[in-house]
Tab-separated table of C-alpha atoms (C1' of nucleotides) in Angstrom:
chain	number	residue	atom	x	y	z
D	248	MET	CA	56.793	6.708	-1.123
D	249	VAL	CA	56.322	7.293	-4.840
D	250	THR	CA	52.610	6.561	-4.528
D	251	SER	CA	51.947	9.193	-1.909
D	252	ASN	CA	50.473	12.339	-3.368
D	253	ALA	CA	50.840	14.170	-0.059
D	254	GLN	CA	54.570	13.556	-0.023
D	255	LEU	CA	54.853	14.338	-3.726
D	256	ARG	CA	53.131	17.643	-3.055
D	257	ALA	CA	55.615	18.386	-0.276
D	258	VAL	CA	58.602	17.689	-2.525
D	259	LEU	CA	57.247	19.477	-5.561
D	260	PHE	CA	55.897	22.621	-3.976
D	261	GLU	CA	57.667	23.006	-0.624
D	262	LYS	CA	61.144	21.718	-1.365
D	263	LEU	CA	61.563	22.460	-5.061
D	264	ARG	CA	58.957	25.249	-5.157
D	265	LEU	CA	58.209	24.528	-8.795
D	266	HIS	CA	54.954	26.454	-8.755
D	267	GLU	CA	56.925	29.673	-8.344
D	268	LEU	CA	58.850	28.942	-11.503
D	269	CYS	CA	55.790	28.871	-13.721
D	270	GLU	CA	53.535	31.695	-12.642
D	271	ASN	CA	52.501	32.309	-16.238
D	272	LYS	CA	50.371	29.170	-16.222
D	273	LYS	CA	47.906	28.539	-13.448
D	274	LEU	CA	48.212	25.102	-11.920
D	275	PRO	CA	45.183	23.032	-10.917
D	276	LYS	CA	44.130	22.881	-7.279
D	277	THR	CA	42.457	20.008	-5.470
D	278	ILE	CA	38.705	20.380	-5.183
D	279	SER	CA	38.050	20.254	-1.469
D	280	LYS	CA	41.177	21.564	0.248
D	281	GLN	CA	42.471	23.952	-2.416
D	282	GLN	CA	45.942	22.480	-2.223
D	283	GLN	CA	48.409	22.270	-5.072
D	284	SER	CA	47.271	19.387	-7.263
D	285	THR	CA	49.528	16.525	-8.282
D	286	SER	CA	47.197	15.433	-11.091
D	287	GLU	CA	48.275	14.484	-14.570
D	288	ALA	CA	47.397	17.914	-15.922
D	289	ALA	CA	49.535	19.609	-13.286
D	290	LEU	CA	52.484	17.284	-13.782
D	291	LEU	CA	52.393	17.768	-17.541
D	292	GLN	CA	52.842	21.486	-17.055
D	293	LEU	CA	55.748	20.978	-14.665
D	294	GLN	CA	57.623	18.384	-16.697
D	295	HIS	CA	59.736	20.964	-18.510
D	296	LEU	CA	61.010	22.473	-15.276
D	297	HIS	CA	62.250	19.315	-13.621
D	298	PRO	CA	62.750	15.626	-14.540
D	299	LEU	CA	60.715	14.369	-11.565
D	300	PRO	CA	57.158	14.979	-12.867
D	301	LYS	CA	57.689	12.852	-15.969
D	302	ILE	CA	59.146	10.034	-13.888
D	303	ILE	CA	56.129	10.160	-11.597
D	304	LEU	CA	53.752	10.009	-14.559
D	305	GLU	CA	55.503	6.959	-15.982
D	306	TYR	CA	55.559	5.311	-12.579
D	307	ARG	CA	51.859	5.913	-12.033
D	308	GLN	CA	51.001	4.274	-15.343
D	309	VAL	CA	52.910	1.058	-14.729
D	310	HIS	CA	51.959	0.960	-11.056
D	311	LYS	CA	48.263	1.121	-11.911
D	312	ILE	CA	48.687	-1.845	-14.225
D	313	LYS	CA	50.796	-3.836	-11.776
D	314	SER	CA	48.643	-3.307	-8.707
D	315	THR	CA	45.198	-3.424	-10.285
D	316	PHE	CA	45.405	-5.557	-13.390
D	317	VAL	CA	48.126	-8.030	-12.421
D	318	ASP	CA	48.096	-8.368	-8.625
D	319	GLY	CA	44.426	-7.436	-8.432
D	320	ILE	CA	43.231	-9.973	-10.958
D	321	LEU	CA	45.593	-12.589	-9.570
D	322	SER	CA	44.025	-12.182	-6.139
D	323	CYS	CA	40.605	-12.663	-7.743
D	324	VAL	CA	41.770	-15.974	-9.167
D	325	LYS	CA	43.303	-17.177	-5.922
D	326	SER	CA	40.124	-17.129	-3.864
D	327	LYS	CA	38.466	-19.336	-6.481
D	328	ASN	CA	40.035	-21.513	-9.134
D	329	TYR	CA	38.432	-19.520	-11.928
D	330	ILE	CA	37.971	-15.866	-12.774
D	331	SER	CA	34.619	-14.163	-13.012
D	332	SER	CA	33.326	-10.685	-12.299
D	333	LYS	CA	30.294	-9.914	-10.218
D	334	TRP	CA	27.834	-7.939	-12.318
D	335	TYR	CA	25.551	-5.356	-10.766
D	336	GLN	CA	22.360	-4.303	-12.483
D	337	THR	CA	21.175	-1.696	-9.996
D	338	SER	CA	24.223	-0.080	-8.437
D	339	ALA	CA	24.813	2.618	-11.055
D	340	VAL	CA	22.498	5.639	-10.875
D	341	THR	CA	22.173	5.861	-14.647
D	342	GLY	CA	21.073	2.245	-15.000
D	343	ARG	CA	24.301	1.114	-16.549
D	344	ILE	CA	25.723	-2.213	-15.509
D	345	SER	CA	28.830	-2.283	-13.390
D	346	ALA	CA	31.359	-4.986	-12.591
D	347	LYS	CA	33.520	-5.815	-9.604
D	348	HIS	CA	36.304	-8.237	-8.676
D	349	PRO	CA	37.690	-7.610	-11.186
D	350	ASN	CA	36.197	-4.691	-13.043
D	351	PHE	CA	36.424	-5.998	-16.600
D	352	GLN	CA	34.979	-2.790	-17.939
D	353	ALA	CA	38.130	-0.885	-16.985
D	354	LEU	CA	40.694	-3.325	-18.314
D	355	PRO	CA	43.103	-1.355	-20.502
D	356	ARG	CA	42.174	-1.451	-24.161
D	357	GLN	CA	45.346	0.000	-25.586
D	358	PRO	CA	48.592	-1.944	-25.472
D	359	LEU	CA	51.039	-0.583	-22.922
D	360	GLN	CA	54.675	0.058	-23.614
D	361	ILE	CA	56.983	-0.248	-20.650
D	362	ARG	CA	60.657	0.569	-20.803
D	363	LYS	CA	62.860	-1.966	-19.088
D	364	LYS	CA	65.431	-0.696	-16.673
D	365	GLN	CA	69.002	-0.653	-17.918
D	366	CYS	CA	70.299	-2.573	-14.891
D	367	ILE	CA	68.352	-5.659	-15.953
D	368	GLN	CA	70.771	-5.947	-18.881
D	369	GLY	CA	68.025	-6.737	-21.380
D	370	LYS	CA	69.478	-9.012	-23.973
D	371	GLU	CA	66.554	-8.419	-26.338
D	372	GLU	CA	64.749	-5.087	-26.454
D	373	ASP	CA	64.437	-2.437	-23.812
D	374	VAL	CA	60.721	-1.893	-24.374
D	375	VAL	CA	58.139	-4.532	-23.674
D	376	THR	CA	54.548	-4.173	-24.891
D	377	VAL	CA	51.661	-5.666	-22.971
D	378	HIS	CA	48.200	-6.293	-24.402
D	379	PRO	CA	46.050	-6.824	-21.294
D	380	ARG	CA	42.937	-7.958	-23.173
D	381	ASP	CA	44.901	-10.522	-25.180
D	382	MET	CA	45.078	-12.667	-22.056
D	383	PHE	CA	41.462	-13.669	-22.562
D	384	ILE	CA	40.762	-16.226	-25.267
D	385	PRO	CA	37.651	-18.272	-26.088
D	386	GLN	CA	37.456	-21.996	-25.441
D	387	GLU	CA	38.531	-24.385	-28.198
D	388	GLY	CA	36.214	-24.250	-31.190
D	389	TRP	CA	34.534	-21.027	-30.102
D	390	THR	CA	35.144	-17.375	-30.946
D	391	PHE	CA	34.482	-14.044	-29.299
D	392	LEU	CA	31.809	-11.839	-30.799
D	393	ALA	CA	31.307	-8.245	-29.717
D	394	ALA	CA	28.267	-6.208	-30.726
D	395	ASP	CA	28.497	-2.487	-30.278
D	396	PHE	CA	25.905	0.258	-30.693
D	397	CYS	CA	27.619	2.881	-32.831
D	398	GLN	CA	27.681	6.297	-31.149
D	399	VAL	CA	24.544	5.533	-29.096
D	400	GLU	CA	24.586	8.594	-26.900
D	401	LEU	CA	25.132	10.960	-29.788
D	402	ARG	CA	22.315	9.293	-31.721
D	403	LEU	CA	20.048	9.586	-28.700
D	404	LEU	CA	21.000	13.223	-28.405
D	405	ALA	CA	19.978	13.682	-32.047
D	406	HIS	CA	16.685	11.962	-31.273
D	407	PHE	CA	15.855	13.979	-28.174
D	408	SER	CA	16.894	17.307	-29.640
D	409	SER	CA	15.612	16.716	-33.199
D	410	ASP	CA	18.546	18.828	-34.275
D	411	PRO	CA	18.470	18.880	-38.101
D	412	GLU	CA	22.262	18.979	-38.463
D	413	LEU	CA	22.809	16.094	-36.083
D	414	LEU	CA	19.955	14.044	-37.567
D	415	ARG	CA	21.350	14.551	-41.065
D	416	ILE	CA	24.668	13.054	-40.046
D	417	PHE	CA	22.976	9.809	-39.052
D	418	THR	CA	20.185	9.540	-41.626
D	419	ASN	CA	22.528	9.822	-44.588
D	420	PRO	CA	25.815	8.574	-43.242
D	421	GLN	CA	28.937	9.355	-45.208
D	422	ALA	CA	31.623	8.461	-42.714
D	423	ASP	CA	31.955	7.825	-39.012
D	424	VAL	CA	30.760	10.900	-37.110
D	425	PHE	CA	33.781	11.355	-34.901
D	426	THR	CA	36.282	10.808	-37.707
D	427	MET	CA	34.301	13.321	-39.742
D	428	LEU	CA	34.389	15.912	-36.971
D	429	ALA	CA	38.069	15.190	-36.320
D	430	SER	CA	38.893	15.802	-39.978
D	431	GLN	CA	36.946	19.068	-39.896
D	432	TRP	CA	38.639	20.365	-36.767
D	433	LYS	CA	42.181	19.324	-37.569
D	434	VAL	CA	41.783	20.264	-41.229
D	435	MET	CA	42.803	16.990	-42.771
D	436	SER	CA	41.282	14.360	-45.053
D	437	VAL	CA	39.039	11.684	-43.547
D	438	ASP	CA	41.454	8.818	-44.221
D	439	GLU	CA	44.283	10.691	-42.527
D	440	VAL	CA	42.424	10.659	-39.202
D	441	THR	CA	44.100	8.321	-36.725
D	442	PRO	CA	42.184	6.379	-34.048
D	443	GLU	CA	43.727	8.774	-31.522
D	444	ASP	CA	42.275	11.743	-33.386
D	445	ARG	CA	38.883	10.061	-33.379
D	446	GLU	CA	39.007	9.401	-29.631
D	447	HIS	CA	40.035	12.988	-29.106
D	448	ALA	CA	37.065	14.278	-31.106
D	449	LYS	CA	34.766	11.953	-29.181
D	450	ARG	CA	35.949	13.260	-25.828
D	451	ILE	CA	35.495	16.831	-27.005
D	452	VAL	CA	31.931	16.265	-28.217
D	453	TYR	CA	30.770	14.588	-25.027
D	454	SER	CA	32.570	17.126	-22.882
D	455	VAL	CA	30.781	20.011	-24.560
D	456	VAL	CA	27.283	18.512	-24.569
D	457	TYR	CA	27.525	17.441	-20.937
D	458	GLY	CA	28.456	20.954	-19.895
D	459	ALA	CA	32.213	21.137	-19.495
D	460	GLY	CA	33.494	24.567	-18.476
D	461	ARG	CA	36.069	26.350	-20.570
D	462	GLU	CA	38.783	25.518	-18.029
D	463	ARG	CA	38.189	21.793	-18.404
D	464	LEU	CA	37.632	22.010	-22.137
D	465	SER	CA	40.875	23.881	-22.712
D	466	GLY	CA	42.675	21.049	-20.948
D	467	ILE	CA	41.121	18.457	-23.239
D	468	LEU	CA	41.373	20.596	-26.366
D	469	GLY	CA	44.928	21.670	-25.605
D	470	VAL	CA	44.325	25.348	-26.259
D	471	SER	CA	43.775	28.521	-24.247
D	472	THR	CA	40.589	29.040	-22.230
D	473	GLU	CA	39.553	31.876	-24.536
D	474	HIS	CA	39.874	29.641	-27.579
D	475	ALA	CA	38.015	26.844	-25.788
D	476	SER	CA	35.211	29.229	-24.912
D	477	ARG	CA	34.858	30.318	-28.531
D	478	PHE	CA	34.886	26.689	-29.624
D	479	GLN	CA	32.008	25.679	-27.373
D	480	ASP	CA	30.017	28.704	-28.534
D	481	SER	CA	30.453	27.767	-32.174
D	482	PHE	CA	29.655	24.122	-31.421
D	483	LEU	CA	26.382	24.951	-29.711
D	484	GLN	CA	25.568	27.376	-32.527
D	485	THR	CA	25.949	24.736	-35.237
D	486	TYR	CA	23.746	22.381	-33.226
D	487	ARG	CA	21.263	24.906	-31.842
D	488	GLU	CA	18.532	22.406	-31.047
D	489	VAL	CA	20.954	20.520	-28.825
D	490	GLN	CA	21.224	23.610	-26.702
D	491	THR	CA	17.451	23.974	-26.460
D	492	PHE	CA	17.185	20.295	-25.522
D	493	ILE	CA	19.667	20.887	-22.705
D	494	GLN	CA	17.720	23.921	-21.491
D	495	ARG	CA	14.405	22.072	-21.759
D	496	THR	CA	15.750	19.111	-19.787
D	497	ILE	CA	17.094	21.338	-17.026
D	498	GLN	CA	13.846	23.299	-16.859
D	499	GLN	CA	11.765	20.129	-16.522
D	500	SER	CA	14.109	18.748	-13.881
D	501	HIS	CA	13.658	21.894	-11.830
D	502	LYS	CA	9.900	21.529	-12.043
D	503	LYS	CA	9.703	17.781	-11.385
D	504	GLY	CA	12.756	17.190	-9.233
D	505	TYR	CA	13.908	14.277	-11.385
D	506	ALA	CA	14.990	13.393	-14.916
D	507	VAL	CA	13.383	10.729	-17.137
D	508	SER	CA	15.031	8.282	-19.525
D	509	LEU	CA	13.788	7.008	-22.882
D	510	MET	CA	11.859	4.164	-21.305
D	511	GLY	CA	10.455	6.189	-18.420
D	512	ARG	CA	13.051	5.422	-15.762
D	513	ARG	CA	13.662	8.233	-13.292
D	514	ARG	CA	16.654	9.635	-11.536
D	515	ASN	CA	15.910	11.800	-8.528
D	516	LEU	CA	17.949	14.982	-8.282
D	517	PRO	CA	17.726	16.275	-4.694
D	518	ASN	CA	20.032	19.220	-5.370
D	519	ILE	CA	18.294	20.477	-8.505
D	520	ASN	CA	16.760	23.401	-6.597
D	521	SER	CA	19.544	23.837	-4.072
D	522	PRO	CA	20.538	27.380	-3.081
D	523	ASP	CA	24.165	26.223	-3.430
D	524	TRP	CA	25.202	27.277	-6.919
D	525	GLY	CA	27.804	24.518	-7.318
D	526	LEU	CA	25.466	21.724	-6.259
D	527	ARG	CA	22.645	23.054	-8.402
D	528	MET	CA	24.810	23.282	-11.516
D	529	GLN	CA	26.092	19.762	-10.939
D	530	ALA	CA	22.538	18.455	-10.634
D	531	GLU	CA	21.653	20.207	-13.887
D	532	ARG	CA	24.511	18.490	-15.701
D	533	GLN	CA	23.492	15.180	-14.149
D	534	ALA	CA	19.939	15.688	-15.422
D	535	VAL	CA	21.116	16.126	-19.011
D	536	ASN	CA	23.589	13.272	-18.711
D	537	PHE	CA	21.010	10.913	-17.257
D	538	VAL	CA	18.512	11.413	-20.058
D	539	VAL	CA	21.127	10.423	-22.623
D	540	GLN	CA	23.348	7.955	-20.776
D	541	GLY	CA	20.387	6.387	-18.974
D	542	SER	CA	18.541	5.930	-22.255
D	543	ALA	CA	21.592	4.267	-23.763
D	544	ALA	CA	21.593	1.938	-20.765
D	545	ASP	CA	17.907	1.189	-21.402
D	546	LEU	CA	18.678	0.176	-24.968
D	547	CYS	CA	21.634	-1.994	-23.979
D	548	LYS	CA	19.663	-3.878	-21.368
D	549	MET	CA	16.812	-4.392	-23.807
D	550	ALA	CA	19.266	-5.761	-26.340
D	551	MET	CA	20.874	-8.050	-23.788
D	552	ILE	CA	17.580	-9.480	-22.582
D	553	THR	CA	16.066	-9.839	-26.016
D	554	ILE	CA	19.087	-11.708	-27.351
D	555	PHE	CA	19.083	-13.857	-24.217
D	556	ASN	CA	15.459	-14.816	-24.867
D	557	LEU	CA	16.139	-15.605	-28.513
D	558	VAL	CA	19.125	-17.803	-27.714
D	559	SER	CA	17.230	-19.534	-24.906
D	560	SER	CA	14.301	-20.402	-27.133
D	561	SER	CA	16.567	-21.580	-29.939
D	562	SER	CA	17.261	-25.290	-30.052
D	563	SER	CA	20.373	-25.029	-32.190
D	564	LEU	CA	22.133	-21.816	-31.206
D	565	SER	CA	25.055	-21.975	-28.783
D	566	ALA	CA	26.139	-18.571	-27.525
D	567	ARG	CA	26.946	-17.254	-24.067
D	568	LEU	CA	27.076	-13.698	-22.856
D	569	LEU	CA	30.448	-13.048	-21.226
D	570	ALA	CA	30.352	-9.362	-20.440
D	571	GLN	CA	28.556	-6.086	-20.902
D	572	LEU	CA	30.921	-3.233	-21.559
D	573	HIS	CA	28.552	-0.263	-21.391
D	574	ASP	CA	27.064	-0.226	-24.874
D	575	GLU	CA	28.856	-3.334	-26.024
D	576	LEU	CA	27.898	-6.964	-25.568
D	577	LEU	CA	30.642	-9.588	-25.580
D	578	TYR	CA	29.669	-13.149	-26.477
D	579	GLU	CA	31.356	-16.472	-26.967
D	580	VAL	CA	29.855	-18.427	-29.857
D	581	GLU	CA	30.562	-21.707	-31.652
D	582	ASP	CA	32.793	-21.238	-34.694
D	583	SER	CA	30.232	-22.617	-37.119
D	584	GLN	CA	27.512	-20.280	-35.898
D	585	VAL	CA	29.372	-16.980	-35.948
D	586	GLU	CA	27.752	-15.613	-39.110
D	587	GLN	CA	24.279	-16.691	-38.075
D	588	PHE	CA	24.613	-15.256	-34.585
D	589	ALA	CA	26.095	-12.017	-35.893
D	590	ALA	CA	23.086	-11.515	-38.136
D	591	LEU	CA	20.704	-12.240	-35.282
D	592	VAL	CA	22.449	-9.884	-32.880
D	593	ARG	CA	22.640	-7.112	-35.417
D	594	SER	CA	19.013	-7.267	-36.496
D	595	THR	CA	17.809	-7.551	-32.897
D	596	MET	CA	19.793	-4.540	-31.714
D	597	GLU	CA	18.904	-2.402	-34.709
D	598	SER	CA	15.215	-3.280	-34.369
D	599	LEU	CA	15.266	-1.488	-31.004
D	600	GLN	CA	14.907	1.751	-32.967
D	601	HIS	CA	11.185	1.021	-32.847
D	602	ILE	CA	9.704	-0.743	-29.842
D	603	HIS	CA	6.077	-0.447	-30.679
D	604	HIS	CA	4.557	-1.865	-27.523
D	605	LEU	CA	6.568	0.586	-25.416
D	606	GLY	CA	5.886	3.519	-27.692
D	607	VAL	CA	9.559	4.038	-28.484
D	608	HIS	CA	10.273	5.424	-31.946
D	609	LEU	CA	13.743	6.820	-32.411
D	610	LYS	CA	14.172	9.434	-35.115
D	611	VAL	CA	17.601	8.056	-35.907
D	612	PRO	CA	18.542	4.604	-37.166
D	613	LEU	CA	20.551	2.468	-34.761
D	614	LYS	CA	23.740	1.063	-36.164
D	615	VAL	CA	25.582	-1.916	-34.735
D	616	ALA	CA	29.209	-2.843	-35.271
D	617	VAL	CA	29.957	-6.532	-34.896
D	618	SER	CA	33.509	-7.727	-34.463
D	619	ILE	CA	34.925	-11.194	-33.962
D	620	GLY	CA	38.245	-12.590	-32.845
D	621	LYS	CA	40.184	-15.360	-31.170
D	622	SER	CA	41.232	-13.103	-28.320
D	623	TRP	CA	39.597	-10.199	-26.578
D	624	GLY	CA	42.439	-7.911	-27.516
D	625	SER	CA	42.413	-8.521	-31.249
D	626	MET	CA	38.900	-8.335	-32.557
D	627	SER	CA	38.274	-7.158	-36.109
D	628	ASP	CA	35.150	-5.837	-37.756
D	629	LEU	CA	32.726	-8.227	-39.351
D	630	HIS	CA	31.191	-6.440	-42.304
D	631	THR	CA	27.469	-5.960	-42.616
D	632	PRO	CA	25.844	-8.560	-44.866
D	633	PRO	CA	23.629	-6.467	-47.194
D	634	SER	CA	20.731	-8.890	-47.044
D	635	VAL	CA	20.480	-8.638	-43.279
D	636	SER	CA	20.726	-4.889	-42.923
D	637	GLN	CA	18.105	-4.347	-45.644
D	638	THR	CA	15.463	-6.459	-43.964
D	639	PRO	CA	15.337	-6.050	-40.218
D	640	SER	CA	13.476	-9.144	-39.133
D	641	SER	CA	10.769	-9.063	-36.509
D	642	SER	CA	12.912	-10.826	-33.957
D	643	PHE	CA	11.350	-8.973	-31.076
D	644	PRO	CA	9.344	-11.005	-28.585
D	645	THR	CA	5.589	-10.758	-28.446
D	646	PRO	CA	4.241	-7.720	-26.587
D	647	PRO	CA	2.947	-8.203	-23.051
D	648	PRO	CA	-0.813	-8.168	-22.402
D	649	PRO	CA	-2.332	-4.708	-21.843
D	650	PRO	CA	-2.730	-3.617	-18.193
S	21	DC	C1'	31.384	17.221	-18.558
S	22	DT	C1'	28.771	12.339	-16.857
S	23	DA	C1'	28.977	7.368	-15.160
S	24	DA	C1'	31.669	3.343	-12.863
S	25	DA	C1'	35.955	0.420	-9.832
S	26	DT	C1'	40.390	0.299	-7.872
S	27	DT	C1'	44.438	1.487	-5.158
S	28	DC	C1'	46.869	4.222	-2.118
S	29	DC	C1'	47.328	7.303	2.005
N	247	DA	C1'	42.623	-5.091	12.634
N	248	DC	C1'	39.210	-2.299	10.365
N	249	DC	C1'	36.675	1.840	8.114
N	250	DA	C1'	35.959	6.622	5.850
N	251	DG	C1'	37.052	9.883	2.485
N	252	DG	C1'	40.014	12.094	-0.982
N	253	DA	C1'	43.022	12.006	-4.862
N	254	DA	C1'	44.784	9.632	-8.534
N	255	DT	C1'	44.428	6.062	-12.202
N	256	DT	C1'	41.750	2.921	-15.734
N	257	DT	C1'	37.243	2.428	-18.603
N	258	DA	C1'	32.809	3.827	-21.012
N	259	DG	C1'	29.649	7.562	-23.467
DNA sequence: CTAAATTCC
DNA sequence: ACCAGGAATTTAG
């Protein structure tokens, strides 16, 4: 079977013995059993030695789509006559929301290009592109509206660390952070940075701050481990206070046995003082990650609930929440109310920078990107109306009575 | 690096 | 027929 990694391993390393042909590069091993890995990283290294690895990689991509996002979603529709995810508010340790049956959060964002087989005798083209999110469209007379916190976790990291360099980036913004960093690293002008470059920069930043080793980083960065090691040194040197924040968080976790989010939520870390080095290091990374990712989850839930309350108490506004994609809220709103709702959502989310009755005062401004569209796949930015962004209205609900 | 769900063996 | 765990994919920071 093409889908069997055990059999693939047998063919690749016992029959063809490809690992002996590339001793210069070390191939990844599986975590638990220390076998030869058949992961993407391993197959990419082997693709020049034999045609099979590339075929497997292509197969895996289309098979994932077919089995999960076509057959999988179809089976979700069959049991009912409609399609709707189940949303879980308490299943994720960080406090993020998760979805099942189907998992809308993992629906492919990028369009997929699939080459047709020659034997089909394609009269038209031999590549077909699929936009999975384009399948979802709003009801007649309504439009999708997505509100997204811009770089939440990085902003929260700037807040927690008080790193002057990182704070400066957000307090006087010149361009998008990740496009800026991408242009610096790849030595190119800001408008030459492609969306792929930006995503790449984003992955690198989060990998470094959440404690990626040089092995892992070199894989993402596409350079040698030595170069990756130097890169992470220079990164943590430019943002020194980030490093002290990481150390402080780990130290406190060791003392308390748990990590705390922005709004006081805890995550217990049983292995934080484990004698096992591997487990202890993992718990330390989880501590740092929880403070940032968990705080982002706090903000998103606050935004969701606050907007829900505002819409509920409004007699004229018609808007429904369709999904929560991590730090993004997806709504369906009546065509005539798009502008009004966009302004409300934006000011509500940005006002979460200061939540006075909870004692939350972020040192960085929160920025929200609102986009609208007639399908989930093709949503375009809705520009900030200057009047709204200048005056953040007090749209927050009244504080609860003191205890 | 972290956090999910899903599919396959 | 069912379940457990691992390895691989997608997504999100």
